[in-house]
XYZ file of C-alpha atoms in Angstrom:
657
model
C -27.531 62.169 -12.855
C -27.147 63.661 -16.043
C -25.138 60.841 -17.746
C -27.556 58.878 -16.193
C -30.535 60.417 -17.911
C -28.517 60.296 -21.328
C -27.909 56.987 -20.820
C -31.456 55.810 -20.195
C -32.788 57.881 -23.097
C -30.139 56.064 -25.216
C -31.330 52.849 -24.215
C -34.839 53.745 -24.147
C -34.483 54.722 -27.868
C -32.788 51.284 -28.874
C -34.565 48.780 -26.741
C -38.106 47.626 -26.901
C -40.460 49.991 -25.109
C -42.403 47.584 -23.486
C -39.867 45.542 -22.196
C -37.938 48.276 -21.032
C -40.954 49.558 -19.286
C -41.659 46.284 -17.443
C -38.234 46.726 -15.887
C -38.500 49.812 -14.916
C -41.964 49.476 -13.643
C -41.012 45.997 -11.901
C -43.823 44.434 -13.970
C -42.339 41.224 -13.585
C -45.547 39.036 -14.149
C -45.854 40.834 -17.632
C -42.290 40.469 -18.578
C -42.770 36.829 -17.617
C -45.766 36.166 -19.934
C -43.904 38.097 -22.624
C -40.637 35.858 -22.630
C -42.932 32.644 -22.329
C -45.299 33.774 -25.032
C -42.016 34.228 -27.367
C -39.895 31.367 -26.094
C -42.991 29.092 -26.620
C -43.445 30.542 -30.379
C -39.797 29.994 -31.074
C -39.980 26.313 -29.890
C -43.362 25.762 -31.904
C -41.800 27.234 -34.989
C -38.308 26.296 -35.020
C -38.076 23.405 -32.549
C -38.161 20.624 -35.191
C -35.597 22.475 -37.087
C -33.230 22.741 -34.057
C -33.609 18.976 -33.436
C -32.838 18.119 -37.150
C -29.922 20.225 -36.946
C -28.347 19.068 -33.469
C -29.347 15.313 -33.558
C -27.260 14.227 -36.496
C -24.160 15.874 -34.768
C -24.918 13.924 -31.477
C -25.513 10.592 -33.524
C -22.509 10.691 -35.776
C -20.162 11.576 -32.606
C -21.895 8.596 -30.566
C -21.446 6.270 -33.808
C -17.730 7.103 -34.310
C -17.003 6.579 -30.650
C -18.874 3.123 -30.741
C -16.906 1.768 -33.777
C -13.605 3.508 -32.566
C -14.151 1.634 -29.212
C -15.235 -1.880 -30.952
C -18.982 -1.462 -29.530
C -20.109 -1.750 -33.144
C -22.298 -4.876 -32.938
C -24.694 -3.704 -30.245
C -24.085 0.233 -29.837
C -24.162 0.818 -33.638
C -25.776 -1.797 -35.712
C -28.377 -3.004 -33.593
C -29.116 0.578 -32.409
C -29.255 1.921 -35.733
C -31.260 -1.024 -37.335
C -33.892 -0.850 -34.639
C -34.477 2.908 -34.672
C -36.890 3.012 -37.613
C -38.839 -0.107 -36.304
C -38.868 1.427 -33.010
C -40.383 4.769 -34.567
C -43.043 3.125 -36.464
C -44.067 1.086 -33.409
C -44.086 4.289 -31.422
C -46.216 6.108 -34.043
C -48.577 2.939 -34.361
C -49.254 2.391 -30.733
C -49.503 6.160 -29.881
C -51.947 6.945 -32.264
C -50.012 9.964 -33.661
C -50.745 9.095 -37.338
C -54.719 9.062 -36.538
C -54.350 12.934 -35.880
C -55.394 14.883 -38.979
C -53.569 17.816 -37.529
C -49.976 16.441 -36.861
C -47.793 19.404 -37.350
C -49.491 22.600 -37.383
C -51.864 21.554 -40.092
C -49.127 21.578 -42.617
C -48.852 17.632 -42.910
C -51.891 15.660 -42.869
C -52.273 12.383 -42.095
C -55.427 10.634 -42.685
C -56.693 7.817 -40.595
C -55.230 4.432 -41.523
C -57.408 1.718 -43.233
C -56.707 -2.159 -42.046
C -55.779 -2.668 -45.841
C -53.468 0.168 -46.177
C -51.864 -0.933 -42.531
C -51.513 -4.211 -44.036
C -49.624 -2.966 -47.040
C -47.571 -0.483 -44.841
C -46.250 -3.114 -42.680
C -45.224 -5.334 -45.697
C -43.414 -2.602 -47.043
C -41.702 -1.659 -43.926
C -40.511 -5.573 -43.454
C -39.123 -5.621 -46.922
C -36.972 -2.571 -46.349
C -35.928 -3.554 -43.122
C -34.836 -6.942 -44.616
C -32.821 -5.168 -47.477
C -31.371 -2.693 -45.182
C -30.104 -5.704 -43.004
C -28.741 -7.427 -46.389
C -27.124 -4.166 -47.354
C -25.378 -3.876 -43.946
C -24.581 -7.396 -43.455
C -20.859 -6.710 -43.441
C -20.936 -4.515 -40.663
C -21.481 -7.515 -38.083
C -18.175 -8.694 -38.801
C -15.980 -5.549 -38.082
C -12.150 -5.957 -38.495
C -10.836 -2.446 -38.221
C -8.043 -1.507 -35.466
C -9.263 0.074 -32.092
C -9.235 3.923 -32.083
C -9.237 4.144 -35.912
C -9.552 7.518 -37.512
C -12.520 8.954 -39.016
C -11.470 8.418 -42.779
C -10.831 5.016 -41.777
C -14.331 4.134 -40.653
C -16.668 6.274 -42.682
C -16.323 7.187 -46.579
C -18.047 10.755 -46.104
C -17.907 13.328 -43.261
C -21.255 14.307 -43.807
C -24.463 12.859 -42.072
C -27.865 12.952 -43.629
C -30.278 15.105 -41.394
C -33.236 13.560 -42.298
C -32.037 9.575 -42.447
C -29.625 9.803 -39.844
C -29.470 5.977 -39.232
C -29.630 4.967 -42.624
C -26.926 7.494 -43.516
C -24.505 6.321 -40.666
C -25.008 2.641 -41.735
C -24.380 3.122 -45.293
C -21.376 5.429 -44.576
C -19.584 2.906 -42.866
C -16.700 1.468 -44.736
C -16.094 -2.323 -45.601
C -13.327 -3.857 -43.500
C -11.754 -5.659 -46.061
C -8.509 -5.702 -47.953
C -7.986 -4.312 -51.412
C -8.341 -6.525 -54.601
C -4.561 -6.072 -55.025
C -3.978 -7.007 -51.504
C -6.131 -10.173 -52.038
C -3.972 -11.235 -55.132
C -0.926 -10.742 -53.105
C -1.985 -12.596 -50.130
C -3.349 -15.622 -52.642
C 0.069 -15.573 -54.094
C 1.903 -15.634 -50.991
C -0.136 -18.338 -49.880
C 0.393 -20.632 -53.042
C 4.342 -20.097 -52.290
C 3.748 -21.124 -48.786
C 5.534 -17.768 -47.631
C 4.847 -16.302 -44.348
C 2.931 -13.044 -44.274
C 4.937 -10.149 -43.259
C 3.409 -8.997 -40.094
C 3.848 -5.776 -38.642
C 5.925 -4.848 -35.709
C 4.720 -5.266 -32.552
C 4.858 -3.090 -29.501
C 7.303 -4.228 -26.992
C 6.077 -3.690 -23.232
C 8.668 -3.697 -20.600
C 6.405 -4.697 -17.398
C 8.689 -3.076 -14.377
C 7.135 -3.613 -11.204
C 8.811 -2.118 -7.785
C 8.310 -4.001 -4.557
C 9.453 -3.623 -1.068
C 8.192 -5.310 2.179
C 4.439 -6.177 0.730
C 1.774 -8.301 2.696
C 1.344 -11.987 1.058
C -2.067 -10.625 -0.153
C -0.409 -7.766 -1.814
C 2.015 -9.846 -3.630
C -0.413 -12.446 -4.888
C -2.368 -9.724 -6.563
C 0.338 -8.348 -8.538
C 1.542 -11.929 -9.454
C -2.038 -12.727 -10.711
C -1.657 -9.467 -12.801
C 1.729 -10.894 -14.161
C 0.485 -14.182 -15.018
C -2.776 -12.875 -16.767
C -0.116 -11.108 -18.896
C 1.481 -14.356 -19.495
C -1.599 -16.158 -20.597
C -2.978 -13.229 -22.611
C 0.308 -13.363 -24.650
C 0.504 -16.877 -25.155
C -3.225 -17.322 -26.204
C -2.678 -14.586 -28.623
C 0.876 -16.051 -30.369
C -0.804 -19.747 -30.338
C -3.907 -18.560 -32.243
C -1.638 -16.446 -34.682
C 0.675 -19.330 -35.236
C -1.878 -22.109 -35.469
C -4.640 -20.153 -37.646
C -2.556 -17.929 -39.583
C -4.520 -14.503 -38.230
C -3.252 -11.382 -37.340
C -4.059 -10.187 -33.647
C -3.531 -7.027 -31.730
C -1.045 -8.033 -29.010
C 2.108 -6.981 -27.651
C 5.412 -8.783 -26.415
C 5.924 -8.738 -22.999
C 9.042 -8.962 -20.830
C 8.521 -8.977 -16.959
C 11.064 -7.364 -14.667
C 10.583 -6.933 -10.946
C 12.938 -4.750 -8.628
C 12.738 -6.125 -5.056
C 13.992 -3.406 -2.801
C 16.047 -4.458 0.563
C 15.611 -8.041 -0.018
C 18.784 -9.068 1.960
C 19.637 -9.301 5.504
C 22.895 -10.703 7.417
C 23.014 -14.075 8.792
C 23.575 -14.147 12.555
C 26.037 -17.247 12.285
C 27.904 -16.866 8.960
C 27.470 -13.249 9.005
C 27.022 -13.621 5.092
C 23.991 -11.808 3.399
C 20.946 -13.871 2.582
C 17.339 -13.109 1.335
C 15.055 -12.185 4.129
C 11.605 -13.379 5.091
C 9.955 -11.332 2.431
C 11.650 -13.302 -0.606
C 10.684 -16.571 1.067
C 7.012 -15.048 0.906
C 7.428 -14.017 -2.650
C 8.480 -17.362 -3.717
C 5.558 -18.871 -1.813
C 3.206 -17.113 -3.580
C 4.272 -17.751 -7.165
C 2.613 -21.220 -7.201
C -0.645 -19.876 -5.508
C -1.077 -16.934 -8.133
C -0.329 -19.360 -11.205
C -3.012 -21.523 -10.153
C -5.475 -18.813 -9.134
C -5.280 -17.413 -12.916
C -5.339 -20.914 -14.322
C -8.296 -22.138 -12.531
C -6.724 -25.157 -11.561
C -3.642 -27.392 -11.161
C -1.027 -26.769 -13.879
C 2.387 -28.478 -14.745
C 5.102 -26.183 -14.940
C 8.473 -25.544 -13.505
C 7.962 -23.258 -10.774
C 11.758 -23.481 -9.266
C 13.483 -20.308 -10.246
C 16.848 -20.068 -11.573
C 19.480 -18.115 -9.225
C 22.065 -15.778 -10.460
C 24.337 -13.922 -8.155
C 24.847 -10.185 -9.280
C 26.883 -7.232 -8.429
C 23.934 -5.420 -6.978
C 22.252 -8.710 -4.874
C 20.862 -11.494 -6.949
C 18.284 -12.401 -9.389
C 15.544 -14.825 -9.828
C 14.413 -16.012 -13.131
C 11.071 -17.949 -13.560
C 9.608 -19.333 -17.169
C 6.117 -18.832 -16.873
C 3.492 -21.453 -18.121
C 3.321 -19.229 -21.431
C 6.675 -19.107 -21.887
C 7.379 -15.304 -20.725
C 10.493 -14.826 -18.760
C 9.761 -13.120 -15.337
C 12.928 -11.903 -13.752
C 13.170 -10.760 -9.860
C 16.030 -8.313 -9.362
C 16.825 -8.662 -5.637
C 18.798 -5.447 -4.381
C 20.971 -5.500 -1.450
C 20.712 -2.115 -0.150
C 24.658 -2.297 1.333
C 25.943 -2.852 -2.637
C 23.260 -0.291 -4.326
C 20.930 2.466 -3.395
C 17.843 1.606 -2.251
C 14.207 3.355 -2.362
C 11.875 3.594 -5.380
C 13.334 6.081 -7.712
C 16.622 4.527 -7.481
C 14.993 1.180 -8.217
C 13.401 2.859 -11.469
C 16.513 4.351 -12.615
C 18.111 0.891 -12.382
C 15.370 -0.912 -14.645
C 15.397 2.139 -16.956
C 19.500 2.154 -17.442
C 19.401 -1.743 -17.760
C 16.688 -2.007 -20.193
C 17.241 1.302 -22.245
C 20.949 2.006 -21.800
C 22.398 -1.497 -21.699
C 19.898 -3.790 -23.472
C 18.443 -1.412 -26.063
C 21.409 0.570 -26.841
C 23.680 -2.665 -26.907
C 21.655 -4.115 -29.218
C 21.326 -1.721 -32.042
C 25.230 -1.332 -31.938
C 27.034 1.371 -34.271
C 24.525 0.424 -37.247
C 21.699 2.372 -35.447
C 23.271 5.534 -35.355
C 22.811 8.009 -38.156
C 25.613 9.202 -40.351
C 23.817 12.513 -41.358
C 22.424 13.402 -38.100
C 22.830 16.935 -38.804
C 20.720 17.035 -42.125
C 17.869 15.022 -40.532
C 16.062 15.920 -37.359
C 13.557 14.319 -35.116
C 13.519 16.907 -32.747
C 14.183 20.829 -33.632
C 16.505 21.061 -30.396
C 19.591 19.221 -29.441
C 18.478 15.505 -28.613
C 20.185 12.114 -28.637
C 17.241 11.138 -30.822
C 18.553 13.122 -33.855
C 21.652 10.581 -33.697
C 19.376 7.450 -34.363
C 18.510 6.513 -37.669
C 14.941 5.832 -38.778
C 14.521 2.097 -37.920
C 16.491 2.651 -34.534
C 14.304 5.831 -33.733
C 11.015 3.507 -34.742
C 12.047 0.809 -32.496
C 12.703 3.050 -29.375
C 8.984 4.968 -30.002
C 7.460 1.249 -30.163
C 8.880 0.291 -26.780
C 7.552 0.903 -23.880
C 7.994 0.496 -20.065
C 4.739 -0.155 -17.752
C 5.553 0.862 -14.269
C 3.751 -1.396 -11.390
C 3.839 -1.113 -7.951
C 3.857 -4.396 -5.604
C 0.099 -4.582 -4.993
C -1.627 -3.382 -8.279
C -4.303 -5.428 -10.032
C -5.051 -5.019 -13.669
C -6.174 -6.747 -16.776
C -4.542 -7.053 -20.267
C -7.319 -5.189 -21.651
C -6.211 -2.321 -19.542
C -2.852 -2.138 -21.120
C -4.081 -2.467 -24.689
C -5.927 0.750 -23.930
C -2.988 2.417 -22.851
C -0.919 1.257 -25.890
C -4.020 2.587 -28.193
C -3.279 6.088 -26.943
C 0.231 5.652 -27.397
C -0.130 4.692 -30.879
C -2.712 7.582 -31.723
C 0.217 10.195 -31.297
C 3.729 9.670 -31.249
C 4.256 12.994 -29.267
C 2.345 11.309 -26.254
C 5.344 10.320 -23.719
C 3.235 8.809 -21.171
C -0.307 7.379 -20.507
C -1.902 6.906 -16.911
C -4.906 4.964 -16.237
C -7.575 5.126 -13.471
C -6.747 3.947 -10.327
C -9.277 2.458 -7.940
C -8.558 2.076 -3.958
C -9.271 -1.007 -2.448
C -9.495 -2.160 1.194
C -11.634 -1.628 4.196
C -12.521 0.914 6.794
C -13.532 4.566 6.623
C -10.016 5.986 5.627
C -10.736 3.917 2.544
C -14.105 5.064 1.949
C -12.970 8.522 2.124
C -10.221 7.958 -0.430
C -12.563 6.284 -2.968
C -14.354 9.305 -2.996
C -11.290 11.362 -3.428
C -9.801 9.553 -6.175
C -13.121 9.356 -8.168
C -12.974 13.249 -7.860
C -9.387 13.721 -8.741
C -9.810 11.442 -11.946
C -13.510 12.457 -13.084
C -12.694 16.259 -12.426
C -8.918 17.020 -12.259
C -7.213 14.616 -14.213
C -10.001 14.995 -17.087
C -9.732 18.880 -17.033
C -5.749 18.467 -17.250
C -6.442 16.085 -20.054
C -8.849 18.400 -21.918
C -6.882 21.701 -21.690
C -3.438 20.715 -21.671
C -1.551 17.701 -19.982
C -2.042 15.503 -17.160
C 0.885 16.392 -14.819
C 1.212 13.073 -13.089
C 1.165 9.861 -14.002
C 1.379 7.533 -10.791
C 3.962 5.269 -10.768
C 1.435 2.170 -9.890
C -0.051 1.782 -13.172
C 1.209 4.184 -16.227
C 2.978 3.363 -19.406
C 5.943 5.422 -20.649
C 7.351 5.511 -24.052
C 11.098 4.806 -24.196
C 12.237 7.332 -26.862
C 10.563 10.056 -24.510
C 12.764 8.706 -21.669
C 16.003 8.640 -23.467
C 15.469 12.029 -24.474
C 17.811 14.552 -23.062
C 17.118 16.041 -19.420
C 14.791 13.264 -18.955
C 16.137 9.694 -17.969
C 19.699 11.566 -17.223
C 18.425 14.460 -15.055
C 16.122 11.843 -13.146
C 19.255 10.504 -11.658
C 20.219 13.722 -10.081
C 20.939 13.139 -6.245
C 19.350 15.380 -3.658
C 21.576 18.196 -2.647
C 19.405 20.553 -0.859
C 15.932 20.017 1.048
C 13.796 20.995 -1.704
C 15.588 18.335 -3.937
C 14.729 15.832 -1.441
C 11.046 16.716 -1.565
C 11.103 16.812 -4.979
C 12.971 14.042 -5.929
C 12.644 11.348 -3.390
C 9.062 12.156 -2.049
C 7.433 12.601 -5.508
C 9.262 10.681 -8.054
C 6.693 9.828 -10.366
C 5.175 13.589 -10.571
C 8.806 14.523 -11.118
C 9.644 12.369 -14.010
C 6.384 13.582 -15.596
C 7.568 17.232 -15.014
C 10.725 16.473 -16.763
C 8.511 15.013 -19.773
C 6.529 18.075 -19.822
C 9.616 20.436 -19.972
C 11.096 18.411 -22.723
C 7.764 18.839 -24.931
C 5.894 15.575 -24.489
C 2.324 15.188 -23.884
C 0.942 12.770 -21.169
C -2.509 11.481 -21.566
C -5.230 10.089 -19.482
C -7.152 6.916 -20.087
C -10.105 6.461 -18.138
C -11.025 3.112 -19.562
C -7.769 1.659 -18.105
C -8.669 0.419 -14.712
C -6.045 -0.975 -12.150
C -6.846 -1.805 -8.369
C -4.629 -0.905 -5.624
C -4.615 -1.191 -1.745
C -5.025 2.164 0.175
C -3.769 2.998 3.508
C -6.386 1.767 5.997
C -5.121 3.516 8.835
C -4.946 6.972 9.639
C -1.160 6.895 10.443
C -0.394 5.210 7.166
C -2.914 7.690 5.284
C -1.145 10.585 7.165
C 2.335 9.728 6.198
C 1.384 9.122 2.579
C -0.168 12.484 2.242
C 2.726 14.095 4.284
C 5.080 13.031 1.248
C 2.533 13.619 -1.622
C 1.521 17.298 -0.703
C 5.006 19.039 -0.577
C 6.299 16.896 -3.630
C 3.237 18.179 -5.480
C 3.570 21.777 -4.720
C 7.371 21.547 -5.433
C 6.640 20.022 -8.942
C 4.191 22.682 -9.626
C 6.100 25.603 -8.736
C 9.044 24.294 -10.901
C 6.815 23.815 -13.748
C 5.203 27.171 -13.189
C 8.912 28.515 -13.158
C 9.852 27.532 -16.175
C 6.618 28.915 -17.558
C 8.139 30.525 -20.800
C 10.451 27.511 -21.917
C 7.840 24.813 -21.265
C 5.118 26.561 -23.280
C 7.433 27.274 -26.243
C 8.786 23.597 -26.119
C 5.575 21.838 -25.615
C 2.815 22.433 -28.248
C -0.072 21.107 -25.642
C 0.540 23.354 -22.852
C -0.610 27.078 -23.279
C -0.029 30.149 -21.041
C -3.796 29.924 -20.019
C -3.136 26.183 -18.917
C -0.085 27.434 -16.845
C -2.357 30.248 -15.336
C -4.750 27.596 -14.351
C -2.135 25.810 -12.678
C -0.960 29.007 -10.765
C -4.523 29.395 -9.589
C -4.735 26.171 -8.238
C -1.616 26.360 -6.546
C -2.397 29.690 -5.010
C -5.807 28.200 -4.015
C -4.147 25.375 -2.258
C -1.694 27.808 -0.415
C -4.319 29.809 0.981
C -6.757 26.936 1.680
C -5.785 26.162 5.212
C -5.994 30.078 6.246
C -9.297 30.072 4.597
C -10.481 27.219 6.477
C -9.060 28.457 10.034
C -11.064 31.688 9.210
C -13.986 29.679 8.476
C -13.417 27.983 11.924
C -12.793 31.161 13.902
C -16.176 32.491 12.316
C -18.076 29.404 13.560
C -16.522 29.879 17.008
C -17.916 33.375 17.029
C -21.206 32.585 15.901
C -22.161 29.531 17.937
C -20.568 30.778 21.703
C -20.870 34.303 20.841
C -17.225 35.114 21.105
C -15.421 38.089 20.098
C -13.932 37.795 16.608
C -10.393 37.978 18.160
C -11.205 35.232 20.860
C -12.711 33.032 18.042
C -9.345 33.593 15.884
C -7.031 32.757 18.716
C -9.120 29.549 19.445
C -8.888 28.332 15.708
C -5.140 29.484 15.686
C -3.987 27.762 18.743
C -4.037 23.958 17.584
C -2.448 24.971 14.273
C 0.548 27.076 16.074
C 0.730 23.988 18.512
C 1.091 21.331 15.826
C 3.685 23.324 14.089
C 5.698 23.505 17.035
C 5.073 19.781 17.571
C 6.544 19.219 13.972
C 9.615 21.285 14.436
C 10.550 19.907 17.873
C 9.423 16.327 18.106
C 9.957 12.959 16.062
C 7.682 11.262 13.278
C 5.920 9.058 15.614
C 4.824 11.844 18.038
C 3.980 13.841 15.114
C 1.354 11.132 13.770
C 0.087 10.563 17.405
C -0.627 14.551 17.924
C -2.344 14.795 14.635
C -4.312 11.710 15.251
C -5.311 13.249 18.665
C -6.164 16.678 17.016
C -8.406 14.923 14.422
C -10.496 13.157 17.309
C -10.892 16.495 19.176
C -11.967 18.548 16.411
C -14.355 16.242 15.128
C -15.798 15.877 18.888
C -15.797 19.626 19.302
C -17.599 20.292 16.239
C -20.196 17.471 17.016
C -20.505 19.309 20.480
C -21.104 22.730 18.447
C -23.430 21.201 16.293
C -25.880 19.560 18.942
C -25.164 22.869 21.297
C -26.619 24.987 18.261
C -29.386 22.724 17.654
C -30.464 22.698 21.307
C -30.382 26.708 21.392
C -32.525 26.846 18.078
C -35.454 24.476 19.672
C -35.218 26.786 22.847
């Protein structure tokens, strides 16, 4: 007690006696009035100053975002031009200027006469017209997307009093310098074509299996949109001599398990899924073109060592190649399909195109990466070419637009250390299971991926719609290690069931950053039945834990190698892993507590009743086949739902009684 008295007297001498007395005497009403008085006086004295200090920061950030996202005309120009006019109209119709005591009597604004009002309106109209003339160039912006702040604005400081005018006048002119104009005119007179910048090359790589006709048509529509988008920009650039932002496209689709054995000839032939694909080509092209089009819809057939190949020349001139895999000749499953197109495009096509000239003779003197890497042996043009080449991974049922791919490319152009970018996935379909997955996907993107993007790196780029940089895939311990065959049970879980997450884990351990772009939307079909949903999540959950454990086990090396991952971020992942492991046990204890509370059971009886279904299902998973496990899981879900509904109704009846 003596220590408490010393502490009390020390606090009493330091703090305000009135405030401390209100605490000790529990005079809450007086303390509340004291706080309200001082809070109100602070707002009254300093509120305007706080607003003037915070508003320029918020408006400056919002204006920068609007210009970087090419929303300048409506969200920047129009809003800032209407702000002064709107303020004057608000003051006029609310009659604030008629108050003689507007701001604590310091600023007096006498009543406005009719003549004075006419002069004021004329001055405001002239000033507004002059501002519009000065800022006339802002209605035709020509800067690139996601431009830097120095590229958009001349000064980094915003005026705190005249924020709209300051933002408008700070916006730079998006035109070429005088020297560039002279060079351009000289080139035009000499009839020399302008030197255009190197465009990104995007390999669109989709993996297909036994999708339905609707799913195949959805993917083909997206591919035809890419072809039309590329051809339109190419023709506009060629005919009108303007430089547009687009990318080169090459389409490769890997069709897994595409052959069956003919019962009569015993030869291998394409199965019904390939025939369904060929029938969907014409329908998808007409749907995108919104009418009948004339083009060669018959593919060129090529026999290959792994099966076969179907080659289409799309209406816009883009080559679309379908690689038909025979599982008797080459490994099947999605991971091996990804390995196939990575080694074909990056190993055979890219490395074969650079030849001996693409390697640097002084690799020991110049370092692209600080550690040993194959990239250190590339010369500068070869490395730039590899860094400007991308692979867009798709599933066989995805639906997207070319604008979404442009947004992913913007993330890649912003930072060369970004190895992969994923967009936002929207599940589509019908039924209660799809409704639940829409909510789950929304929470996962809004909270989990956004938090990972801010605190460190995104841990997984889904293979249904993600963009990978070729130089990152070609780096040591990424693409080569991705080909490791499973030798243990944990390898099968990590390598085969979660191939997308494992590839991202390898890139993170190699030092690359993975970004998330919320504006790049893609639609994909979600499981509509409980059986399909259960099988999908049974693959995802163990593979997610296995890859997180692998990432955490390399804590020190990953933090040292990757500049975007900190020890605090790894601790955050460890906490999430522990919560996932403890989650089932916590749910079981909550169910046991509800049994004890509702039925007045002994705590041990309630715990036994809650653990019994879990133990039963564990035994079923160990001793029975896959189909029986799914049926038992479905029956447990129905029984638990009915039991909880009965408990709720019984508890409600007891409360009424």
